[in-house]
Amino acid sequence: MEILILLLLLLALYLGADIVYRWMGVGAVAWGSRSSPKIALTFDDGPSLHTEAILERLREHGIKATFFVLQSQVQRYPQLLDKILAEGHQVESHGQVHRPAFLLWPWQEARQIRAIPGRFYRPPHGIHSPLTRLLAKAAGKQVALWDVEAQDWTSKDPQALAQRILVWCRPGSIILLHDNDRFPQTLAILDEILPLLKELGYQPVRLDELEARPLTWREGLMRASQGGHERYFIKNKVQRLGLGPFDYLAVSPCAFPGPSQPGLRKGEPSLEVHLDSVRTPAMTQMQLLREGRKGFTLLAEYVQSRPEIRGVWGISQAATGLRVFGFHLAPVTLLQRLISGTASAWFLWLYRGELPKRSLPLAILGYSPRDEFLAKWLKSAKAPENLQER
């Protein structure tokens, strides 16, 4: 019985460490400053037979990246490591072999972390043992994770994977890709995203140029919520208004929930406005105004081509800010105030570390009927088929 209890405690310890340190990423670097368009492309598992092709693509676009290499692969392809370094890329440790931490004895994990000299260590699969952080600190290394996973190890369509990266990439993002000849998707993804990242306004840099700092517990909760955020976007067909670093508006099609307003009745087809909680806290008032105007101009072109859409709206405490963009404000029902107000308070604390302002309602409706919205924002331009194509 004692042995069973000991095994259960050991299992709980390992699971707890993995939840806190891998899933949440507390104490690791997972992104840089959200106020700068700098991002970092990182490649795990190399060097490999794909390294030359990756370097060629990076060279073509003038991009420096970070390679988390395996000692076993370096011993197999030493000339490729030399080439990575010669071309100005950063090299960091991914361990001796690609084995998760829970399959290593502590002394093996210590050697794993120290396998490659450098500033950072990325555990294989990101998996931690209860000792990973202590051993990394003893080796003088900072654990580096990511906030955008390319999923290039899957068999999904590479164009769809590339689009997903562009949708979820943000200022300061650390993007996880692979330098592994078992994953052919990587090269196809790079062909899609490398020409677009700079065109959109991102500045790819090495990880040591990203100004990344360890995540706090609150930021760990932010990282842990990313999967739910993405599932919400898919379920509700949310589309961003532009894919640039500071494009912070998104919309989703739905029936207007009411209460009915002049020019926009409950149940009519409409678009709900969403504000990016990650981007907006790092933006200045002038940036918010400029990028908001750009987003609503793009949205007006889309609305004009969809005569069934009768208006645009949003419900939250932040919806008060829609007034500067010509939206009307109106009170909401008790149920809406309870649901949206609770969500607003949670996001306000999670992404800004602030509590709701007593001077503002917990939730308010901001809305603009179709004709008013088009009259204010429509400019003569071809309506996009997809809001995320620009």
mmCIF file of C-alpha atoms in Angstrom:
data_model
loop_
_atom_site.group_PDB
_atom_site.id
_atom_site.type_symbol
_atom_site.label_atom_id
_atom_site.label_comp_id
_atom_site.label_asym_id
_atom_site.label_seq_id
_atom_site.Cartn_x
_atom_site.Cartn_y
_atom_site.Cartn_z
ATOM 1 C CA MET A 1 0.000 0.000 0.000
ATOM 2 C CA GLU A 2 2.831 2.367 0.897
ATOM 3 C CA ILE A 3 4.465 1.703 -2.466
ATOM 4 C CA LEU A 4 1.209 2.484 -4.290
ATOM 5 C CA ILE A 5 0.817 5.755 -2.383
ATOM 6 C CA LEU A 6 4.429 6.657 -3.175
ATOM 7 C CA LEU A 7 3.893 5.941 -6.862
ATOM 8 C CA LEU A 8 0.719 8.052 -6.922
ATOM 9 C CA LEU A 9 2.511 10.942 -5.212
ATOM 10 C CA LEU A 10 5.370 10.656 -7.694
ATOM 11 C CA LEU A 11 2.890 10.659 -10.591
ATOM 12 C CA ALA A 12 1.127 13.717 -9.169
ATOM 13 C CA LEU A 13 4.485 15.471 -8.794
ATOM 14 C CA TYR A 14 5.414 14.806 -12.417
ATOM 15 C CA LEU A 15 1.974 15.815 -13.712
ATOM 16 C CA GLY A 16 1.983 18.980 -11.617
ATOM 17 C CA ALA A 17 5.428 19.961 -12.856
ATOM 18 C CA ASP A 18 4.395 19.393 -16.461
ATOM 19 C CA ILE A 19 1.182 21.407 -16.100
ATOM 20 C CA VAL A 20 2.878 24.376 -14.447
ATOM 21 C CA TYR A 21 6.119 24.387 -16.432
ATOM 22 C CA ARG A 22 5.134 23.079 -19.886
ATOM 23 C CA TRP A 23 1.414 23.821 -20.367
ATOM 24 C CA MET A 24 1.482 27.148 -18.513
ATOM 25 C CA GLY A 25 5.169 27.847 -19.063
ATOM 26 C CA VAL A 26 5.614 29.656 -15.741
ATOM 27 C CA GLY A 27 9.216 30.859 -15.406
ATOM 28 C CA ALA A 28 10.106 30.073 -19.047
ATOM 29 C CA VAL A 29 10.372 32.489 -21.952
ATOM 30 C CA ALA A 30 7.506 31.959 -24.421
ATOM 31 C CA TRP A 31 7.190 35.379 -26.078
ATOM 32 C CA GLY A 32 8.879 38.760 -26.167
ATOM 33 C CA SER A 33 7.610 42.328 -25.987
ATOM 34 C CA ARG A 34 4.067 42.685 -27.366
ATOM 35 C CA SER A 35 4.781 46.318 -28.252
ATOM 36 C CA SER A 36 7.428 45.444 -30.868
ATOM 37 C CA PRO A 37 6.858 43.703 -34.240
ATOM 38 C CA LYS A 38 9.887 41.478 -33.577
ATOM 39 C CA ILE A 39 9.256 37.713 -33.643
ATOM 40 C CA ALA A 40 11.547 34.669 -33.440
ATOM 41 C CA LEU A 41 11.492 31.637 -35.730
ATOM 42 C CA THR A 42 12.886 28.591 -33.903
ATOM 43 C CA PHE A 43 13.730 25.160 -35.289
ATOM 44 C CA ASP A 44 13.942 22.008 -33.142
ATOM 45 C CA ASP A 45 15.608 18.591 -33.634
ATOM 46 C CA GLY A 46 18.384 19.426 -36.129
ATOM 47 C CA PRO A 47 20.716 19.422 -37.822
ATOM 48 C CA SER A 48 19.138 17.192 -40.446
ATOM 49 C CA LEU A 49 18.912 16.540 -44.159
ATOM 50 C CA HIS A 50 16.524 19.533 -44.281
ATOM 51 C CA THR A 51 18.948 22.006 -42.704
ATOM 52 C CA GLU A 52 20.454 23.159 -46.011
ATOM 53 C CA ALA A 53 16.992 23.808 -47.476
ATOM 54 C CA ILE A 54 15.898 25.749 -44.375
ATOM 55 C CA LEU A 55 19.066 27.856 -44.435
ATOM 56 C CA GLU A 56 18.568 28.575 -48.126
ATOM 57 C CA ARG A 57 15.054 29.893 -47.518
ATOM 58 C CA LEU A 58 16.128 31.995 -44.545
ATOM 59 C CA ARG A 59 19.036 33.420 -46.542
ATOM 60 C CA GLU A 60 16.759 34.282 -49.459
ATOM 61 C CA HIS A 61 14.568 36.428 -47.192
ATOM 62 C CA GLY A 62 17.363 37.882 -45.056
ATOM 63 C CA ILE A 63 16.078 36.255 -41.860
ATOM 64 C CA LYS A 64 18.052 35.067 -38.845
ATOM 65 C CA ALA A 65 16.597 32.271 -36.730
ATOM 66 C CA THR A 66 17.347 30.118 -33.690
ATOM 67 C CA PHE A 67 18.125 26.394 -33.927
ATOM 68 C CA PHE A 68 17.588 24.152 -30.896
ATOM 69 C CA VAL A 69 19.877 21.276 -31.841
ATOM 70 C CA LEU A 70 20.348 17.719 -30.554
ATOM 71 C CA GLN A 71 23.841 16.560 -29.657
ATOM 72 C CA SER A 72 23.195 13.237 -31.394
ATOM 73 C CA GLN A 73 22.353 15.090 -34.625
ATOM 74 C CA VAL A 74 25.333 17.428 -34.289
ATOM 75 C CA GLN A 75 27.606 14.395 -34.058
ATOM 76 C CA ARG A 76 25.962 13.031 -37.192
ATOM 77 C CA TYR A 77 26.119 16.295 -39.183
ATOM 78 C CA PRO A 78 28.894 18.461 -37.656
ATOM 79 C CA GLN A 79 29.386 20.402 -40.891
ATOM 80 C CA LEU A 80 25.763 21.567 -40.807
ATOM 81 C CA LEU A 81 26.169 23.016 -37.325
ATOM 82 C CA ASP A 82 29.175 24.960 -38.602
ATOM 83 C CA LYS A 83 27.087 26.251 -41.485
ATOM 84 C CA ILE A 84 24.238 27.350 -39.205
ATOM 85 C CA LEU A 85 26.688 29.344 -37.097
ATOM 86 C CA ALA A 86 28.558 30.727 -40.118
ATOM 87 C CA GLU A 87 25.315 32.211 -41.468
ATOM 88 C CA GLY A 88 24.693 34.121 -38.251
ATOM 89 C CA HIS A 89 21.944 32.018 -36.703
ATOM 90 C CA GLN A 90 21.668 31.282 -32.995
ATOM 91 C CA VAL A 91 22.300 27.737 -31.719
ATOM 92 C CA GLU A 92 20.862 26.479 -28.433
ATOM 93 C CA SER A 93 20.363 23.161 -26.653
ATOM 94 C CA HIS A 94 17.555 20.688 -27.313
ATOM 95 C CA GLY A 95 19.413 17.965 -25.406
ATOM 96 C CA GLN A 96 21.499 14.922 -26.194
ATOM 97 C CA VAL A 97 18.647 12.859 -27.609
ATOM 98 C CA HIS A 98 14.964 13.534 -28.287
ATOM 99 C CA ARG A 99 13.633 11.854 -25.170
ATOM 100 C CA PRO A 100 10.979 13.297 -22.806
ATOM 101 C CA ALA A 101 12.148 14.262 -19.323
ATOM 102 C CA PHE A 102 10.005 11.685 -17.519
ATOM 103 C CA LEU A 103 12.026 8.922 -19.204
ATOM 104 C CA LEU A 104 15.333 10.261 -17.872
ATOM 105 C CA TRP A 105 17.025 9.759 -14.507
ATOM 106 C CA PRO A 106 18.052 13.067 -12.890
ATOM 107 C CA TRP A 107 21.730 12.641 -13.822
ATOM 108 C CA GLN A 108 20.719 11.866 -17.412
ATOM 109 C CA GLU A 109 18.551 14.967 -17.565
ATOM 110 C CA ALA A 110 21.438 17.055 -16.211
ATOM 111 C CA ARG A 111 23.620 15.843 -19.082
ATOM 112 C CA GLN A 112 20.722 16.419 -21.485
ATOM 113 C CA ILE A 113 20.464 20.094 -20.521
ATOM 114 C CA ARG A 114 24.230 20.689 -20.699
ATOM 115 C CA ALA A 115 24.657 18.853 -24.015
ATOM 116 C CA ILE A 116 24.961 22.015 -26.112
ATOM 117 C CA PRO A 117 26.547 25.212 -24.759
ATOM 118 C CA GLY A 118 24.414 28.332 -24.865
ATOM 119 C CA ARG A 119 21.920 30.510 -23.041
ATOM 120 C CA PHE A 120 18.691 28.540 -23.560
ATOM 121 C CA TYR A 121 17.393 24.990 -23.237
ATOM 122 C CA ARG A 122 14.205 23.668 -24.850
ATOM 123 C CA PRO A 123 13.128 20.264 -23.462
ATOM 124 C CA PRO A 124 12.023 17.724 -26.098
ATOM 125 C CA HIS A 125 8.259 18.149 -26.592
ATOM 126 C CA GLY A 126 8.505 20.895 -23.955
ATOM 127 C CA ILE A 127 7.977 18.155 -21.348
ATOM 128 C CA HIS A 128 9.299 18.786 -17.830
ATOM 129 C CA SER A 129 10.207 16.674 -14.856
ATOM 130 C CA PRO A 130 10.036 18.130 -11.336
ATOM 131 C CA LEU A 131 13.797 18.764 -11.593
ATOM 132 C CA THR A 132 14.010 20.317 -15.070
ATOM 133 C CA ARG A 133 14.009 23.946 -13.936
ATOM 134 C CA LEU A 134 16.449 23.347 -11.077
ATOM 135 C CA LEU A 135 18.859 21.497 -13.358
ATOM 136 C CA ALA A 136 18.562 24.199 -16.025
ATOM 137 C CA LYS A 137 19.290 26.902 -13.467
ATOM 138 C CA ALA A 138 22.295 24.950 -12.197
ATOM 139 C CA ALA A 139 23.560 24.775 -15.794
ATOM 140 C CA GLY A 140 23.075 28.548 -16.211
ATOM 141 C CA LYS A 141 20.325 28.098 -18.804
ATOM 142 C CA GLN A 142 16.875 29.591 -19.288
ATOM 143 C CA VAL A 143 14.092 27.283 -20.493
ATOM 144 C CA ALA A 144 12.615 28.530 -23.791
ATOM 145 C CA LEU A 145 9.163 27.484 -24.972
ATOM 146 C CA TRP A 146 6.880 29.109 -27.581
ATOM 147 C CA ASP A 147 3.460 30.697 -28.116
ATOM 148 C CA VAL A 148 2.839 29.623 -31.737
ATOM 149 C CA GLU A 149 3.264 25.986 -32.755
ATOM 150 C CA ALA A 150 3.518 25.373 -36.503
ATOM 151 C CA GLN A 151 2.181 21.806 -36.183
ATOM 152 C CA ASP A 152 4.532 20.906 -39.037
ATOM 153 C CA TRP A 153 4.804 17.411 -37.570
ATOM 154 C CA THR A 154 1.206 16.692 -38.657
ATOM 155 C CA SER A 155 -0.089 15.639 -42.079
ATOM 156 C CA LYS A 156 -2.356 18.691 -42.376
ATOM 157 C CA ASP A 157 -2.355 20.857 -45.503
ATOM 158 C CA PRO A 158 0.761 23.097 -45.302
ATOM 159 C CA GLN A 159 -1.137 26.091 -46.690
ATOM 160 C CA ALA A 160 -3.702 25.747 -43.899
ATOM 161 C CA LEU A 161 -0.895 25.428 -41.341
ATOM 162 C CA ALA A 162 0.819 28.523 -42.737
ATOM 163 C CA GLN A 163 -2.439 30.492 -42.560
ATOM 164 C CA ARG A 164 -2.889 29.374 -38.961
ATOM 165 C CA ILE A 165 0.588 30.696 -38.087
ATOM 166 C CA LEU A 166 -0.192 34.068 -39.670
ATOM 167 C CA VAL A 167 -3.527 34.295 -37.821
ATOM 168 C CA TRP A 168 -2.037 33.504 -34.395
ATOM 169 C CA CYS A 169 1.326 35.222 -34.760
ATOM 170 C CA ARG A 170 1.550 38.346 -32.583
ATOM 171 C CA PRO A 171 4.232 40.907 -31.734
ATOM 172 C CA GLY A 172 6.919 39.105 -29.739
ATOM 173 C CA SER A 173 5.823 35.612 -30.801
ATOM 174 C CA ILE A 174 8.194 32.650 -30.605
ATOM 175 C CA ILE A 175 7.229 30.264 -33.406
ATOM 176 C CA LEU A 176 8.043 26.562 -33.068
ATOM 177 C CA LEU A 177 9.080 24.776 -36.281
ATOM 178 C CA HIS A 178 11.221 21.709 -36.916
ATOM 179 C CA ASP A 179 14.514 20.953 -38.630
ATOM 180 C CA ASN A 180 13.686 17.298 -39.125
ATOM 181 C CA ASP A 181 13.597 15.413 -42.432
ATOM 182 C CA ARG A 182 10.695 13.306 -41.110
ATOM 183 C CA PHE A 183 8.505 16.445 -41.314
ATOM 184 C CA PRO A 184 8.334 17.590 -44.965
ATOM 185 C CA GLN A 185 5.593 20.088 -44.116
ATOM 186 C CA THR A 186 8.150 22.516 -42.670
ATOM 187 C CA LEU A 187 9.642 23.541 -46.002
ATOM 188 C CA ALA A 188 6.235 24.080 -47.599
ATOM 189 C CA ILE A 189 5.144 26.179 -44.608
ATOM 190 C CA LEU A 190 8.280 28.315 -44.854
ATOM 191 C CA ASP A 191 7.620 28.907 -48.538
ATOM 192 C CA GLU A 192 4.229 30.327 -47.556
ATOM 193 C CA ILE A 193 5.050 32.421 -44.493
ATOM 194 C CA LEU A 194 8.539 33.830 -45.110
ATOM 195 C CA PRO A 195 7.526 36.201 -47.940
ATOM 196 C CA LEU A 196 4.472 37.365 -45.961
ATOM 197 C CA LEU A 197 5.889 37.974 -42.484
ATOM 198 C CA LYS A 198 7.962 40.975 -43.529
ATOM 199 C CA GLU A 199 5.256 42.187 -45.910
ATOM 200 C CA LEU A 200 2.791 42.217 -43.015
ATOM 201 C CA GLY A 201 5.236 44.241 -40.889
ATOM 202 C CA TYR A 202 6.864 41.590 -38.697
ATOM 203 C CA GLN A 203 10.610 41.631 -38.008
ATOM 204 C CA PRO A 204 11.982 38.081 -37.579
ATOM 205 C CA VAL A 205 15.049 38.047 -35.302
ATOM 206 C CA ARG A 206 17.140 35.630 -33.248
ATOM 207 C CA LEU A 207 15.777 34.643 -29.856
ATOM 208 C CA ASP A 208 18.505 36.590 -28.054
ATOM 209 C CA GLU A 209 17.288 39.758 -29.820
ATOM 210 C CA LEU A 210 13.639 39.359 -28.773
ATOM 211 C CA GLU A 211 13.776 40.912 -25.272
ATOM 212 C CA ALA A 212 11.892 37.923 -23.862
ATOM 213 C CA ARG A 213 11.470 37.541 -20.094
ATOM 214 C CA PRO A 214 10.221 34.635 -17.941
ATOM 215 C CA LEU A 215 6.450 34.287 -17.679
ATOM 216 C CA THR A 216 4.672 35.166 -14.461
ATOM 217 C CA TRP A 217 1.851 33.012 -13.046
ATOM 218 C CA ARG A 218 -0.729 35.328 -14.627
ATOM 219 C CA GLU A 219 1.035 35.094 -17.986
ATOM 220 C CA GLY A 220 1.170 31.331 -17.506
ATOM 221 C CA LEU A 221 -2.622 31.323 -17.310
ATOM 222 C CA MET A 222 -2.654 33.363 -20.528
ATOM 223 C CA ARG A 223 -0.511 30.741 -22.251
ATOM 224 C CA ALA A 224 -2.653 27.900 -20.914
ATOM 225 C CA SER A 225 -5.789 29.557 -22.327
ATOM 226 C CA GLN A 226 -4.443 29.794 -25.895
ATOM 227 C CA GLY A 227 -5.903 26.461 -26.974
ATOM 228 C CA GLY A 228 -9.362 27.434 -25.763
ATOM 229 C CA HIS A 229 -9.059 30.766 -27.532
ATOM 230 C CA GLU A 230 -8.268 29.032 -30.824
ATOM 231 C CA ARG A 231 -11.137 26.567 -30.405
ATOM 232 C CA TYR A 232 -13.505 29.497 -29.780
ATOM 233 C CA PHE A 233 -12.343 31.140 -33.033
ATOM 234 C CA ILE A 234 -12.950 27.944 -35.007
ATOM 235 C CA LYS A 235 -16.348 27.199 -33.455
ATOM 236 C CA ASN A 236 -17.647 30.747 -33.946
ATOM 237 C CA LYS A 237 -15.964 31.366 -37.321
ATOM 238 C CA VAL A 238 -14.078 34.393 -36.033
ATOM 239 C CA GLN A 239 -11.953 36.200 -38.638
ATOM 240 C CA ARG A 240 -9.291 38.819 -37.999
ATOM 241 C CA LEU A 241 -9.551 42.185 -39.771
ATOM 242 C CA GLY A 242 -6.061 42.080 -41.239
ATOM 243 C CA LEU A 243 -3.025 39.986 -40.289
ATOM 244 C CA GLY A 244 -0.515 42.711 -39.402
ATOM 245 C CA PRO A 245 1.287 42.806 -36.033
ATOM 246 C CA PHE A 246 -1.107 45.385 -34.573
ATOM 247 C CA ASP A 247 -4.379 44.513 -36.339
ATOM 248 C CA TYR A 248 -6.447 43.957 -33.208
ATOM 249 C CA LEU A 249 -10.014 43.677 -34.520
ATOM 250 C CA ALA A 250 -11.852 40.465 -35.423
ATOM 251 C CA VAL A 251 -15.496 39.661 -36.211
ATOM 252 C CA SER A 252 -17.794 36.644 -36.213
ATOM 253 C CA PRO A 253 -21.167 36.149 -37.959
ATOM 254 C CA CYS A 254 -24.183 35.687 -35.700
ATOM 255 C CA ALA A 255 -27.771 36.753 -35.032
ATOM 256 C CA PHE A 256 -27.972 40.060 -33.158
ATOM 257 C CA PRO A 257 -28.742 39.057 -29.525
ATOM 258 C CA GLY A 258 -30.588 42.256 -28.673
ATOM 259 C CA PRO A 259 -32.029 44.193 -27.051
ATOM 260 C CA SER A 260 -33.465 45.518 -30.334
ATOM 261 C CA GLN A 261 -32.153 48.954 -31.309
ATOM 262 C CA PRO A 262 -33.096 51.522 -33.971
ATOM 263 C CA GLY A 263 -31.946 50.052 -37.294
ATOM 264 C CA LEU A 264 -30.879 46.707 -35.795
ATOM 265 C CA ARG A 265 -33.481 44.248 -34.531
ATOM 266 C CA LYS A 266 -32.941 41.210 -32.329
ATOM 267 C CA GLY A 267 -32.307 38.073 -34.411
ATOM 268 C CA GLU A 268 -31.125 39.885 -37.564
ATOM 269 C CA PRO A 269 -27.882 38.684 -39.246
ATOM 270 C CA SER A 270 -24.957 40.699 -37.919
ATOM 271 C CA LEU A 271 -21.258 40.686 -37.082
ATOM 272 C CA GLU A 272 -19.926 40.636 -33.528
ATOM 273 C CA VAL A 273 -16.730 42.662 -32.964
ATOM 274 C CA HIS A 274 -13.896 41.119 -30.909
ATOM 275 C CA LEU A 275 -10.881 43.030 -29.546
ATOM 276 C CA ASP A 276 -7.541 41.217 -29.265
ATOM 277 C CA SER A 277 -6.809 41.066 -25.533
ATOM 278 C CA VAL A 278 -3.126 40.216 -26.146
ATOM 279 C CA ARG A 279 -2.314 43.069 -28.531
ATOM 280 C CA THR A 280 -4.337 45.967 -27.123
ATOM 281 C CA PRO A 281 -2.692 46.288 -23.668
ATOM 282 C CA ALA A 282 0.675 46.981 -25.340
ATOM 283 C CA MET A 283 -0.680 49.565 -27.817
ATOM 284 C CA THR A 284 -0.814 53.349 -27.431
ATOM 285 C CA GLN A 285 -4.046 55.325 -27.823
ATOM 286 C CA MET A 286 -2.866 56.576 -31.216
ATOM 287 C CA GLN A 287 -2.121 53.025 -32.376
ATOM 288 C CA LEU A 288 -5.549 51.855 -31.228
ATOM 289 C CA LEU A 289 -7.243 54.666 -33.171
ATOM 290 C CA ARG A 290 -5.149 54.173 -36.310
ATOM 291 C CA GLU A 291 -5.446 50.391 -36.440
ATOM 292 C CA GLY A 292 -9.141 50.549 -35.505
ATOM 293 C CA ARG A 293 -9.897 52.898 -38.400
ATOM 294 C CA LYS A 294 -8.000 50.603 -40.760
ATOM 295 C CA GLY A 295 -9.895 47.556 -39.511
ATOM 296 C CA PHE A 296 -13.355 49.120 -39.748
ATOM 297 C CA THR A 297 -12.606 50.433 -43.246
ATOM 298 C CA LEU A 298 -11.757 46.878 -44.315
ATOM 299 C CA LEU A 299 -14.864 45.567 -42.569
ATOM 300 C CA ALA A 300 -17.088 48.087 -44.377
ATOM 301 C CA GLU A 301 -15.918 46.765 -47.741
ATOM 302 C CA TYR A 302 -16.852 43.268 -46.600
ATOM 303 C CA VAL A 303 -20.251 44.327 -45.195
ATOM 304 C CA GLN A 304 -21.121 46.116 -48.458
ATOM 305 C CA SER A 305 -20.697 42.834 -50.342
ATOM 306 C CA ARG A 306 -22.957 40.974 -47.860
ATOM 307 C CA PRO A 307 -26.424 42.598 -48.017
ATOM 308 C CA GLU A 308 -27.766 40.155 -45.417
ATOM 309 C CA ILE A 309 -25.600 41.728 -42.678
ATOM 310 C CA ARG A 310 -27.744 44.285 -40.849
ATOM 311 C CA GLY A 311 -25.235 45.677 -38.386
ATOM 312 C CA VAL A 312 -22.050 45.409 -36.324
ATOM 313 C CA TRP A 313 -21.941 45.176 -32.529
ATOM 314 C CA GLY A 314 -20.035 44.174 -29.397
ATOM 315 C CA ILE A 315 -20.887 43.626 -25.723
ATOM 316 C CA SER A 316 -18.254 44.098 -23.004
ATOM 317 C CA GLN A 317 -16.850 46.791 -20.760
ATOM 318 C CA ALA A 318 -14.380 47.605 -23.560
ATOM 319 C CA ALA A 319 -17.331 48.236 -25.912
ATOM 320 C CA THR A 320 -17.487 51.776 -24.494
ATOM 321 C CA GLY A 321 -14.414 52.455 -26.633
ATOM 322 C CA LEU A 322 -16.442 51.786 -29.791
ATOM 323 C CA ARG A 323 -18.059 55.201 -29.342
ATOM 324 C CA VAL A 324 -14.986 56.902 -30.845
ATOM 325 C CA PHE A 325 -15.573 54.846 -34.001
ATOM 326 C CA GLY A 326 -19.162 56.084 -34.393
ATOM 327 C CA PHE A 327 -20.966 53.259 -32.574
ATOM 328 C CA HIS A 328 -24.028 53.866 -30.397
ATOM 329 C CA LEU A 329 -24.051 52.670 -26.785
ATOM 330 C CA ALA A 330 -27.025 51.015 -25.085
ATOM 331 C CA PRO A 331 -27.680 49.078 -21.855
ATOM 332 C CA VAL A 332 -27.871 45.284 -21.922
ATOM 333 C CA THR A 333 -30.107 42.773 -20.162
ATOM 334 C CA LEU A 334 -29.322 41.462 -16.691
ATOM 335 C CA LEU A 335 -28.262 38.084 -18.095
ATOM 336 C CA GLN A 336 -25.983 39.715 -20.677
ATOM 337 C CA ARG A 337 -24.489 41.923 -17.976
ATOM 338 C CA LEU A 338 -23.821 38.887 -15.807
ATOM 339 C CA ILE A 339 -22.246 36.745 -18.554
ATOM 340 C CA SER A 340 -20.369 39.436 -20.510
ATOM 341 C CA GLY A 341 -19.474 41.378 -17.375
ATOM 342 C CA THR A 342 -17.917 38.320 -15.748
ATOM 343 C CA ALA A 343 -15.961 37.549 -18.943
ATOM 344 C CA SER A 344 -14.823 41.189 -19.229
ATOM 345 C CA ALA A 345 -13.619 41.234 -15.613
ATOM 346 C CA TRP A 346 -11.688 37.984 -16.122
ATOM 347 C CA PHE A 347 -10.008 39.145 -19.346
ATOM 348 C CA LEU A 348 -9.216 42.542 -17.834
ATOM 349 C CA TRP A 349 -7.337 40.904 -14.977
ATOM 350 C CA LEU A 350 -5.777 38.144 -17.087
ATOM 351 C CA TYR A 351 -4.392 40.325 -19.880
ATOM 352 C CA ARG A 352 -3.888 43.648 -18.088
ATOM 353 C CA GLY A 353 -3.590 42.739 -14.425
ATOM 354 C CA GLU A 354 -6.366 45.252 -13.649
ATOM 355 C CA LEU A 355 -9.761 45.168 -11.975
ATOM 356 C CA PRO A 356 -12.933 46.555 -13.621
ATOM 357 C CA LYS A 357 -13.366 50.317 -13.333
ATOM 358 C CA ARG A 358 -16.214 51.242 -11.029
ATOM 359 C CA SER A 359 -16.963 54.291 -13.174
ATOM 360 C CA LEU A 360 -17.898 52.067 -16.133
ATOM 361 C CA PRO A 361 -20.643 49.431 -16.460
ATOM 362 C CA LEU A 362 -19.401 45.843 -16.366
ATOM 363 C CA ALA A 363 -20.897 45.321 -19.839
ATOM 364 C CA ILE A 364 -22.503 47.625 -22.384
ATOM 365 C CA LEU A 365 -23.712 47.212 -25.949
ATOM 366 C CA GLY A 366 -21.906 49.084 -28.716
ATOM 367 C CA TYR A 367 -23.682 48.846 -32.070
ATOM 368 C CA SER A 368 -23.804 50.391 -35.534
ATOM 369 C CA PRO A 369 -26.673 49.626 -37.976
ATOM 370 C CA ARG A 370 -25.657 48.653 -41.496
ATOM 371 C CA ASP A 371 -26.468 51.939 -43.261
ATOM 372 C CA GLU A 372 -24.750 54.085 -40.631
ATOM 373 C CA PHE A 373 -21.690 51.838 -40.563
ATOM 374 C CA LEU A 374 -21.289 51.902 -44.353
ATOM 375 C CA ALA A 375 -21.862 55.654 -44.545
ATOM 376 C CA LYS A 376 -19.025 56.265 -42.070
ATOM 377 C CA TRP A 377 -16.464 53.667 -43.133
ATOM 378 C CA LEU A 378 -17.053 52.683 -46.741
ATOM 379 C CA LYS A 379 -14.394 53.682 -49.237
ATOM 380 C CA SER A 380 -14.294 52.680 -52.890
ATOM 381 C CA ALA A 381 -12.312 49.454 -52.983
ATOM 382 C CA LYS A 382 -12.885 45.887 -54.009
ATOM 383 C CA ALA A 383 -14.599 43.926 -51.244
ATOM 384 C CA PRO A 384 -12.398 41.079 -49.945
ATOM 385 C CA GLU A 385 -13.706 37.528 -50.148
ATOM 386 C CA ASN A 386 -12.002 36.767 -46.851
ATOM 387 C CA LEU A 387 -11.323 39.304 -44.106
ATOM 388 C CA GLN A 388 -7.961 37.657 -43.355
ATOM 389 C CA GLU A 389 -6.581 37.964 -46.858
ATOM 390 C CA ARG A 390 -4.997 41.352 -46.158
#
